[in-house]
Short mmCIF file of C-alpha atoms in Angstrom, two decimals:
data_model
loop_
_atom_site.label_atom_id
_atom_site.label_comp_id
_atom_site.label_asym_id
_atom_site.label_seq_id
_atom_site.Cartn_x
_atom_site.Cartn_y
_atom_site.Cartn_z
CA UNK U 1469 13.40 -46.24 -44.37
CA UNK U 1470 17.06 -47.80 -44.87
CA UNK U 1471 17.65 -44.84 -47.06
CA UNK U 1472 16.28 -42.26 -44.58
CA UNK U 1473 18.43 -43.73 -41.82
CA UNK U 1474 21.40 -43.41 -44.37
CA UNK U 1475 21.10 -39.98 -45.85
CA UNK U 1476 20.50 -39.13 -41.50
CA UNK U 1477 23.65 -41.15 -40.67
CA UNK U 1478 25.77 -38.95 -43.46
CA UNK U 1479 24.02 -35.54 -42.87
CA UNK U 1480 24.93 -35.81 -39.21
CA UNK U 1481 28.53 -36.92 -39.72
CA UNK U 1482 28.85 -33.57 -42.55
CA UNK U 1483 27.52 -31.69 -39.63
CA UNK U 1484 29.62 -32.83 -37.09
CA UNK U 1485 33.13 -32.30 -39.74
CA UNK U 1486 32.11 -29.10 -40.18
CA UNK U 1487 31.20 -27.84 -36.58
CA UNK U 1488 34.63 -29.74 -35.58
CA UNK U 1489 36.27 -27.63 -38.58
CA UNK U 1490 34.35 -24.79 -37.18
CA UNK U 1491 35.48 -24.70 -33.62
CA UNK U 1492 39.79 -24.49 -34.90
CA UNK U 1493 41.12 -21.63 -36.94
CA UNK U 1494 45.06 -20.23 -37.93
CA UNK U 1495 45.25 -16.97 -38.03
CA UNK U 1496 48.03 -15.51 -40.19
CA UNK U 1497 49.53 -12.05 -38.89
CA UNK U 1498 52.36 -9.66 -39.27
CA UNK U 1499 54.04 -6.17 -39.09
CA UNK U 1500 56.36 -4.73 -41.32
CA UNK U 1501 58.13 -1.95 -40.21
CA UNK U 1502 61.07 0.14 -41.20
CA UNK U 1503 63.00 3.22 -41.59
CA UNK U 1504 65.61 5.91 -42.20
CA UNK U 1505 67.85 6.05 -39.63
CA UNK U 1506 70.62 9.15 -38.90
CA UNK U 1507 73.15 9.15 -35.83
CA UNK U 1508 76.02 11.00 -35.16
CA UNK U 1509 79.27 10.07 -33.72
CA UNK U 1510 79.07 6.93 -34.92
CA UNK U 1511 82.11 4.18 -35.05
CA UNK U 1512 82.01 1.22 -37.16
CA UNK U 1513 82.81 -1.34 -34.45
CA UNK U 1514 83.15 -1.75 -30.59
CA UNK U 1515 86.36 0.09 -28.94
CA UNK U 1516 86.80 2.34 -31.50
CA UNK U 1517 88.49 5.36 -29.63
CA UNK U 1518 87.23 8.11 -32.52
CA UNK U 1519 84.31 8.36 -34.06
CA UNK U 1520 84.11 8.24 -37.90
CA UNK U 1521 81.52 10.78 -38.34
CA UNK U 1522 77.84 10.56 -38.63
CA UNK U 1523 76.03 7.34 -40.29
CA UNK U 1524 72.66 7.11 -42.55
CA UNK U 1525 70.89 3.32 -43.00
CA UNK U 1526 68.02 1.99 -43.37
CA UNK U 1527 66.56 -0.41 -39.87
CA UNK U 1528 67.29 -3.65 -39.82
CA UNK U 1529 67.36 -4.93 -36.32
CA UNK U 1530 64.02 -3.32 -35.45
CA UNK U 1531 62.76 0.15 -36.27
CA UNK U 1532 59.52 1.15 -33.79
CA UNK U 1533 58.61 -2.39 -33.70
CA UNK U 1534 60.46 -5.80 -34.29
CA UNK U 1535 59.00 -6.76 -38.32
CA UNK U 1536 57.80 -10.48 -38.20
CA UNK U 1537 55.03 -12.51 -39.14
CA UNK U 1538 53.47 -16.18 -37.92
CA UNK U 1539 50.51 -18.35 -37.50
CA UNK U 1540 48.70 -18.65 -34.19
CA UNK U 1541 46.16 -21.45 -33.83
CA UNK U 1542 43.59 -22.22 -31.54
CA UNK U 1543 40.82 -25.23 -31.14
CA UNK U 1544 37.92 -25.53 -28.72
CA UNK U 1545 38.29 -28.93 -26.49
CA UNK U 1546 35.65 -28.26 -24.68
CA UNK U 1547 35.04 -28.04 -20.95
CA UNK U 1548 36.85 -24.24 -21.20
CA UNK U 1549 40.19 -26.00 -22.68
CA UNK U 1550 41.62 -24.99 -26.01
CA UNK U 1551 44.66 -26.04 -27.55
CA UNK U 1552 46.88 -23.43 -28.96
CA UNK U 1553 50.16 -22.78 -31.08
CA UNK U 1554 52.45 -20.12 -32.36
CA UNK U 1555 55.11 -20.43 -35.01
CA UNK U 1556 56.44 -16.15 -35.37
CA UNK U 1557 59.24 -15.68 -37.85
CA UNK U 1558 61.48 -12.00 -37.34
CA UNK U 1559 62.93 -10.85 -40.54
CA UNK U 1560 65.10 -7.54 -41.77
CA UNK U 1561 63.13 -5.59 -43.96
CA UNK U 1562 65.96 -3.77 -45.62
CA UNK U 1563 67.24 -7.07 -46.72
CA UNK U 1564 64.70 -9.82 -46.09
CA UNK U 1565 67.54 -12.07 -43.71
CA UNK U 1566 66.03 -14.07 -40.87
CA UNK U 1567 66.51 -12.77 -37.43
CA UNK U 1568 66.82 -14.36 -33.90
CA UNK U 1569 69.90 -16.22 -34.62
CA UNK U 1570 68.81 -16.75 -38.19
CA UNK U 1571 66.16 -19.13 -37.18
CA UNK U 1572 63.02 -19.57 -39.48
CA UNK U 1573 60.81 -19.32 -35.77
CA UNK U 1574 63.38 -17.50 -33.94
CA UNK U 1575 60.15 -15.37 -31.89
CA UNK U 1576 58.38 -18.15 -30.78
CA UNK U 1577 57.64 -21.88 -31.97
CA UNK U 1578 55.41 -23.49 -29.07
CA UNK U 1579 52.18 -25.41 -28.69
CA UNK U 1580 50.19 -25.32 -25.56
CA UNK U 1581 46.94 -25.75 -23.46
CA UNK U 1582 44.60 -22.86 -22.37
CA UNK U 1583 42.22 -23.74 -19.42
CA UNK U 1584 40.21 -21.53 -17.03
CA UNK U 1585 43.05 -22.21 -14.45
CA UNK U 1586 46.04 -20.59 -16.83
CA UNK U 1587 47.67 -21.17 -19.91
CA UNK U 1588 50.56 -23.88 -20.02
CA UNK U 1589 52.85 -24.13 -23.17
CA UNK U 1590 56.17 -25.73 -24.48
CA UNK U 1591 58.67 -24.71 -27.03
CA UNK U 1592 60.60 -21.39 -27.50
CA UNK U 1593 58.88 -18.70 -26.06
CA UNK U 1594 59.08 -15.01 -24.66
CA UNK U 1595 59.69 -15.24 -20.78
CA UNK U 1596 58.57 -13.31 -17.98
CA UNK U 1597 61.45 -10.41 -17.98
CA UNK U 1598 59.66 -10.06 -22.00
CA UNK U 1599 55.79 -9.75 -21.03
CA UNK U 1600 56.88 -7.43 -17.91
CA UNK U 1601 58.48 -4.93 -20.16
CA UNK U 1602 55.75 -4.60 -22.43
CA UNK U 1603 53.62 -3.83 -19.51
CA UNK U 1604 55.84 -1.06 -18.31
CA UNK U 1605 57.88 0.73 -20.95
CA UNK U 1606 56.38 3.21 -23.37
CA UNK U 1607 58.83 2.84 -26.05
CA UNK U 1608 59.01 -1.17 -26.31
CA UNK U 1609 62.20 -2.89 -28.53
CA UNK U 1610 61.91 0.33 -30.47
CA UNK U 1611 65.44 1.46 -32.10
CA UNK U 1612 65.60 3.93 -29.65
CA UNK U 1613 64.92 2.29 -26.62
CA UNK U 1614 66.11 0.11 -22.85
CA UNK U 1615 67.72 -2.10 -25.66
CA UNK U 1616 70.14 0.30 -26.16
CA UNK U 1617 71.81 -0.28 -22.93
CA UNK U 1618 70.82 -3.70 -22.27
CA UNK U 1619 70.45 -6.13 -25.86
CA UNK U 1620 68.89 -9.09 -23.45
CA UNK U 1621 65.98 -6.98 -23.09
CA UNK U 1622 64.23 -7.43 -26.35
CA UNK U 1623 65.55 -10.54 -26.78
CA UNK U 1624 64.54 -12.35 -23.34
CA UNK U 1625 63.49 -15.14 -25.13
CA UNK U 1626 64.21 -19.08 -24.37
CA UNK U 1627 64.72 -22.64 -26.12
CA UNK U 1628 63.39 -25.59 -24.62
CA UNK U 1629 60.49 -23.73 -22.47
CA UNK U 1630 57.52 -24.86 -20.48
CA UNK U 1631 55.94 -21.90 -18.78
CA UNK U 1632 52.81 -21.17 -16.59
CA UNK U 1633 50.58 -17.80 -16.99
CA UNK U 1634 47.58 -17.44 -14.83
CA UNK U 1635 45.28 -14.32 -14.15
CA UNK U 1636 42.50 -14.17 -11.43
CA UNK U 1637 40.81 -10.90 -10.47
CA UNK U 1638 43.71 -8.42 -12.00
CA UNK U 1639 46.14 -11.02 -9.69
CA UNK U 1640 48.57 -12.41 -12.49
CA UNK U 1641 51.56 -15.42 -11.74
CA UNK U 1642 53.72 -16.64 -14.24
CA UNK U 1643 57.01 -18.76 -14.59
CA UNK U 1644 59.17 -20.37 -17.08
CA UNK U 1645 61.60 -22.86 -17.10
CA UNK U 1646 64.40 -23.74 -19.55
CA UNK U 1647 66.44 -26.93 -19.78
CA UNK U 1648 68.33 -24.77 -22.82
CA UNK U 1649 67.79 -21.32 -22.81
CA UNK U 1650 69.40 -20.79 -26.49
CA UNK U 1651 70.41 -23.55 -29.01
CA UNK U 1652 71.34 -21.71 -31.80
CA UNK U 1653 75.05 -19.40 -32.07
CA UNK U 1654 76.20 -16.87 -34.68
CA UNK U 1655 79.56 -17.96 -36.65
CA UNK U 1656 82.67 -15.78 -35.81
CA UNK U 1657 86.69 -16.17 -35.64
CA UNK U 1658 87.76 -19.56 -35.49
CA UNK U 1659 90.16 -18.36 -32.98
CA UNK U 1660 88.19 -16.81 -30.36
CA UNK U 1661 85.30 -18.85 -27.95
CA UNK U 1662 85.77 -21.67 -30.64
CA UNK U 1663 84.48 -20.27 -33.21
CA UNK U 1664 81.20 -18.88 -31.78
CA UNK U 1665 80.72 -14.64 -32.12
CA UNK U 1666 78.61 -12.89 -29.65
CA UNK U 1667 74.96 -12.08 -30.88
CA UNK U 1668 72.27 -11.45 -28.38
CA UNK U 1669 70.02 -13.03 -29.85
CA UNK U 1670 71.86 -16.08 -30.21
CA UNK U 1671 74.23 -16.90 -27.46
CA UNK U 1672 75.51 -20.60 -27.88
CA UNK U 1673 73.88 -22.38 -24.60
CA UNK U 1674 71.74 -25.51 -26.17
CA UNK U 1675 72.13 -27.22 -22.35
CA UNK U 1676 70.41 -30.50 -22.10
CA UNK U 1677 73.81 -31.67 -20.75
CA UNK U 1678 73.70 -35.22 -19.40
CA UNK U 1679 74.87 -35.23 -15.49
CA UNK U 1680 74.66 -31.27 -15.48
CA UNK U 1681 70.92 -30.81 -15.03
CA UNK U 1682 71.62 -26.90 -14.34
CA UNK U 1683 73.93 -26.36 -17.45
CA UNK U 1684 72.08 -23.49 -19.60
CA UNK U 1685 68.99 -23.04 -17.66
CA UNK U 1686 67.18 -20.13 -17.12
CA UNK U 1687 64.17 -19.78 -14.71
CA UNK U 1688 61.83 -16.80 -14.90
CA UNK U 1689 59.06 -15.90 -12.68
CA UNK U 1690 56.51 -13.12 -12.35
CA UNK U 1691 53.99 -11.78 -9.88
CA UNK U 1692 51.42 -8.57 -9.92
CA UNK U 1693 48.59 -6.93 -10.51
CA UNK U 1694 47.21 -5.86 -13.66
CA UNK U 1695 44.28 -3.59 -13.32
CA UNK U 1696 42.45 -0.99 -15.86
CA UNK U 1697 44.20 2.06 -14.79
CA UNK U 1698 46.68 0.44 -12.64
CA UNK U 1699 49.44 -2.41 -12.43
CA UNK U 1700 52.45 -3.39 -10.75
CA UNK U 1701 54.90 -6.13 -11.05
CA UNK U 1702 58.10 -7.86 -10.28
CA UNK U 1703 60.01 -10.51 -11.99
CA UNK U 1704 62.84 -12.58 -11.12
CA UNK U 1705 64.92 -13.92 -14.24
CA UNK U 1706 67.95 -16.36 -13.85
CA UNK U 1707 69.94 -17.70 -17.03
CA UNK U 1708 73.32 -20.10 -16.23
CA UNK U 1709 76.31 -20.51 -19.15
CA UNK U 1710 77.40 -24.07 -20.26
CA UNK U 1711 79.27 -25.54 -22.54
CA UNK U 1712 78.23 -23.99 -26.23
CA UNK U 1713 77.50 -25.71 -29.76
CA UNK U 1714 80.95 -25.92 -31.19
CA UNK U 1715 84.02 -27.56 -29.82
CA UNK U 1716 85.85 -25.43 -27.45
CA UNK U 1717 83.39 -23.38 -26.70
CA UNK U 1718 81.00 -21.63 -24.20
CA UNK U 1719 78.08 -19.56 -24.02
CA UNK U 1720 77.60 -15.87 -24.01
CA UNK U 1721 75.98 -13.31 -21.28
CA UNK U 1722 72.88 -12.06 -23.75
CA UNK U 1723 73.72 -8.68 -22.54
CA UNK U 1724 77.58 -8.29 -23.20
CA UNK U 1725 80.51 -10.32 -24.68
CA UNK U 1726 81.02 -11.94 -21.50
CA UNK U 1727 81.84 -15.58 -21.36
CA UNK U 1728 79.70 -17.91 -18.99
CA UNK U 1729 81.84 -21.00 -18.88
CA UNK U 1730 79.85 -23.09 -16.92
CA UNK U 1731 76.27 -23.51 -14.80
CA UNK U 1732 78.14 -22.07 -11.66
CA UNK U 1733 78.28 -18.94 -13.47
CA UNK U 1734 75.19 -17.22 -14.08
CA UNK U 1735 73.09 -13.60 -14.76
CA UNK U 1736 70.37 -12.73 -11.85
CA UNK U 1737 67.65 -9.97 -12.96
CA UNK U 1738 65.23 -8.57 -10.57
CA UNK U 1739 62.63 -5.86 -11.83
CA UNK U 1740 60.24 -3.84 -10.63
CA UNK U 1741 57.50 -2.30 -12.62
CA UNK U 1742 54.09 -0.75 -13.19
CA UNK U 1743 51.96 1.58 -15.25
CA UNK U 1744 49.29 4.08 -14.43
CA UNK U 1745 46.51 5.06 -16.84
CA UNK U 1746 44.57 8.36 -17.21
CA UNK U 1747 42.35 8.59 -20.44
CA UNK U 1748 44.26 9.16 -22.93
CA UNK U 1749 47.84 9.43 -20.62
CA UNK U 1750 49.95 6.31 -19.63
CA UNK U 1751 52.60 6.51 -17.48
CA UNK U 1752 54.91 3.77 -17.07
CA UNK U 1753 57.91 2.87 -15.18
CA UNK U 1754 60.53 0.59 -13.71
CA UNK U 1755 63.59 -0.63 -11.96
CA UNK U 1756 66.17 -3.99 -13.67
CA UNK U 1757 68.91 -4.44 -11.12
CA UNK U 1758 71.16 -7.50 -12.68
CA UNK U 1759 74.04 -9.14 -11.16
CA UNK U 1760 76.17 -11.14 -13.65
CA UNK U 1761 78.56 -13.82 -11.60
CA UNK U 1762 81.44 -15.43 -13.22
CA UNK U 1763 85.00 -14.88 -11.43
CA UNK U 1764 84.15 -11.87 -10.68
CA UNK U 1765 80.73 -9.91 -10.08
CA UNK U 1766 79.79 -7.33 -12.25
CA UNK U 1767 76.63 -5.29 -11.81
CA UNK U 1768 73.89 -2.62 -13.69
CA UNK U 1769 70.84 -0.68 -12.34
CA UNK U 1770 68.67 0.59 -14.91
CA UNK U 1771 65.70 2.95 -14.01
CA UNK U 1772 63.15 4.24 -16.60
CA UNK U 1773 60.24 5.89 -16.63
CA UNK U 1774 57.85 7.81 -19.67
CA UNK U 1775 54.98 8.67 -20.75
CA UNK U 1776 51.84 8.13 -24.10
CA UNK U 1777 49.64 10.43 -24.70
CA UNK U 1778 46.92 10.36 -27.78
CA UNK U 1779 46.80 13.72 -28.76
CA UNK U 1780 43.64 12.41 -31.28
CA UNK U 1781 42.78 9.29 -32.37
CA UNK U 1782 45.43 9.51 -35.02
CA UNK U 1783 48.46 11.30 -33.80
CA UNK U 1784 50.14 9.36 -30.53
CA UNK U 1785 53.35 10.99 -28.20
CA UNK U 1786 55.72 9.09 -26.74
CA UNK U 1787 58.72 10.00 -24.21
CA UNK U 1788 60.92 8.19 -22.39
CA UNK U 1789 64.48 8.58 -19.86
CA UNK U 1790 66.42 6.03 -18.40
CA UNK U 1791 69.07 5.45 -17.24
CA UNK U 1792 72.45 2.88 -16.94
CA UNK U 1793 74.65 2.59 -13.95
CA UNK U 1794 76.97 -0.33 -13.63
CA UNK U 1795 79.96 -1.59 -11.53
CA UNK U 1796 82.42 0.11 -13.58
CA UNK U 1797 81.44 3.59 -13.45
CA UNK U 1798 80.30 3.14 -17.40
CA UNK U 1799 77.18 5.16 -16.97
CA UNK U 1800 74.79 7.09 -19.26
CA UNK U 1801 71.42 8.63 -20.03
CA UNK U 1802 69.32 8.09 -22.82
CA UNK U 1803 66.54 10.22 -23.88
CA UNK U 1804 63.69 9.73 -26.56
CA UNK U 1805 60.71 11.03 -28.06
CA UNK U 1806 57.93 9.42 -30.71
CA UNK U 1807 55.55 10.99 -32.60
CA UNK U 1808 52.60 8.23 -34.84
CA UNK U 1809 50.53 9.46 -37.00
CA UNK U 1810 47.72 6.53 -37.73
CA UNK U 1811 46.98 6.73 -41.36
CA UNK U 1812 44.64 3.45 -40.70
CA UNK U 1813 44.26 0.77 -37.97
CA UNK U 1814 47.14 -0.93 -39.80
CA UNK U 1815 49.45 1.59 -41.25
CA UNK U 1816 51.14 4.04 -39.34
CA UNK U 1817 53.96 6.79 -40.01
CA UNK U 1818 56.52 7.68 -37.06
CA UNK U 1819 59.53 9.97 -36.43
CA UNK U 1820 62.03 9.32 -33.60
CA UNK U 1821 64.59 11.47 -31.63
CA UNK U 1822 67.17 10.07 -29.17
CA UNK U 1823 69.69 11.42 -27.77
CA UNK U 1824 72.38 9.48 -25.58
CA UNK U 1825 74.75 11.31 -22.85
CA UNK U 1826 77.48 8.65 -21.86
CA UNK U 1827 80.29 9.60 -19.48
CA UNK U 1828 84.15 9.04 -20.20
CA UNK U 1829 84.09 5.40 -19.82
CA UNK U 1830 80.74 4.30 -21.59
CA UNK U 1831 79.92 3.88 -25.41
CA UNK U 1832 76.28 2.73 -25.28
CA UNK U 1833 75.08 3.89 -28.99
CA UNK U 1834 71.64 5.56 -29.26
CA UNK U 1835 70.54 2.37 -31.64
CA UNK U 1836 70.79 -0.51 -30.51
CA UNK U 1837 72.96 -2.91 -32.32
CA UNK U 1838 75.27 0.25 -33.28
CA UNK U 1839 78.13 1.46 -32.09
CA UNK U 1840 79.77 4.93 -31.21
CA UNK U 1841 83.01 5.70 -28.61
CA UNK U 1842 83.48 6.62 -25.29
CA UNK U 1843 82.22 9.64 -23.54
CA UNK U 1844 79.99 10.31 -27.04
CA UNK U 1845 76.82 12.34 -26.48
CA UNK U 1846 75.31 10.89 -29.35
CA UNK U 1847 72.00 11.82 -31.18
CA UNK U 1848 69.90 9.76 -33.44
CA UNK U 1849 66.95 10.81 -35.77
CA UNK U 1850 64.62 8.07 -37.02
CA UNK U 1851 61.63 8.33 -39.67
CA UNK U 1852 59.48 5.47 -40.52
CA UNK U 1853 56.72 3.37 -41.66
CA UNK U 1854 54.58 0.47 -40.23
CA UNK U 1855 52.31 -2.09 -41.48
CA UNK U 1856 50.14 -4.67 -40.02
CA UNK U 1857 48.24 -7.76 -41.39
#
């Protein structure tokens, strides 16, 4: 009987390890993605007056997507509460560097809870301004893209995060807030900001200042409705400067090399968005108005708008216009197309064609992260390849 109640006892606790094993799992995904780009009128840095001629590269930055890969985790709780994670890692392709600031988990490193009342999580994270713009914009951080005339776009990511997302009935509220909103810099001339160079993706505001509770914090919020066929949305998104990582120095506007030297001095987003769906059609559209304050106010309006349309279940069309207009009169239109061909559900092969129109005081560059010269009316061909796991 002893041994009965024994082999029970230790059949029952095997059971119960392997259910408990059963209810977790990591998932391991990715996209690689790159390809030939062409532009013409290109310069080789910023305020170049002439161009040098045309340019040829492979993508590095992003091509039609952002390549990366991570882990995502998940275990059931119980009661309708799961506990999640997400370590995602962006990398070059053309040369296998880190991105993000060279961080190992420079997309997102966070852990979290998932209940039936929302999802709360902590760590660094894509905010608000982020998950809005994948709801609206056809073309996403694409080469060719909004990034092209605004770099915090794709990157509207931040450090030291705890954020809220709830959905009820298509109804959909969200917020984030950031004691931090970037901890990591990009090294540059010793001489200039102390040291610190401007990268987007990486603009030298770790915050957590004692006695300056507003020093590098950035709030985001969002509230809409997501339905089947359609969705609107607006977002407000609010980053302050601070003092930066190295001695002497202070952070970076994401969008521009523009110093914020302290928490008094901050970038204010407000967008509006939405997307309509039709079968196979999507339309989708939106309005960013930001206002950057430091001594002075300086001030965009972007407005874009386009359209997807699967001509079969393996070729896709893409189009999108938008356009800048800022303070300074430094205004242009950009204008792209993008054709997929879906060889499987995981590998795809793409062309791109933009074409930028700046007038005589803008130099916004067809890809973004390039560069070209004033008044250019720039055009940029892109072929490439994607793959998922």
């Amino acid at each position: 009987m002893k041994l009965v109640l024994k082999a029970t006892l230790v059949t029952t606790m095997v059971l119960a390890s392997v259910c408990a094993r059963a209810q977790g799992s990591v998932t391991l995904y990715g996209i690689i993605d790159t390809g030939i780009d062409w532009e013409s009128q290109a310069a080789k840095a910023p305020g170049q007056i002439s161009a040098s001629g045309s340019a040829i590269r492979m993508t590095s930055l992003s091509s039609s997507l952002p390549s990366r890969w991570g882990l995502r985790g998940k275990e059931d709780l119980g009661s309708g509460m799961n506990a999640i994670f997400e370590l995602e890692s962006g990398f070059a392709p053309n040369s296998g560097a880190l991105q993000n600031g060279n961080r190992l988990f420079g997309r997102s490193a966070w852990v979290g809870l998932e209940t039936r009342y929302g999802t709360i999580r902590a760590g660094r994270q894509i905010n608000m301004t982020y998950i809005a713009l994948m709801k609206s914009t056809v073309m996403g951080p694409a080469l060719y893209s909004l990034a092209s005339l605004d770099p915090y776009l794709p990157n509207s990511r931040s450090d030291n995060t705890v954020s809220y997302f709830g959905e009820l009935h298509h109804f959909v509220l969200g917020g984030t807030y950031s004691t931090g909103r970037d901890s990591a810099s990009s090294a540059g001339s010793a001489t200039v900001n102390g040291g610190a160079a401007y990268n987007p993706g990486a603009t030298n505001c770790p915050g957590n200042v004692p006695g300056s509770s507003t020093s590098c914090r950035q709030i985001t919020a969002l509230a809409g409705y997501w339905g089947d066929q359609v969705g609107v949305q607006f977002v407000y998104d609010e980053l302050r400067g601070g003092p930066g990582l190295l001695p002497g120095s202070v952070s970076y506007d994401p969008s521009m090399p523009l110093l914020l030297s302290n928490s008094s001095q901050k970038t204010t987003r407000y967008m509006a968005s939405g997307y309509f769906q039709l079968g196979d059609v999507a339309l989708r559209g939106g309005v960013i108005h930001r206002k950057t304050t430091t001594t002075t106010d300086y001030q965009t309006n972007i407005f874009y708008g386009g359209a997807s349309y699967m001509v079969t279940p393996y070729v896709e069309l893409d189009g999108e216009i938008s356009r800048i207009a800022t303070s300074d009169q430094k205004n242009a239109n950009l204008y792209v197309m993008r054709a997929t061909y879906f060889l499987s559900k995981r590998t795809s092969l793409y062309t791109m064609v933009g074409f930028i129109q700046n007038n005589s005081r803008a130099s916004y560059a067809v890809g973004a992260g390039y560069y070209t010269v004033p008044g250019a009316k720039q055009t940029g061909i892109l072929v490439g390849v994607q793959q998922r796991f």
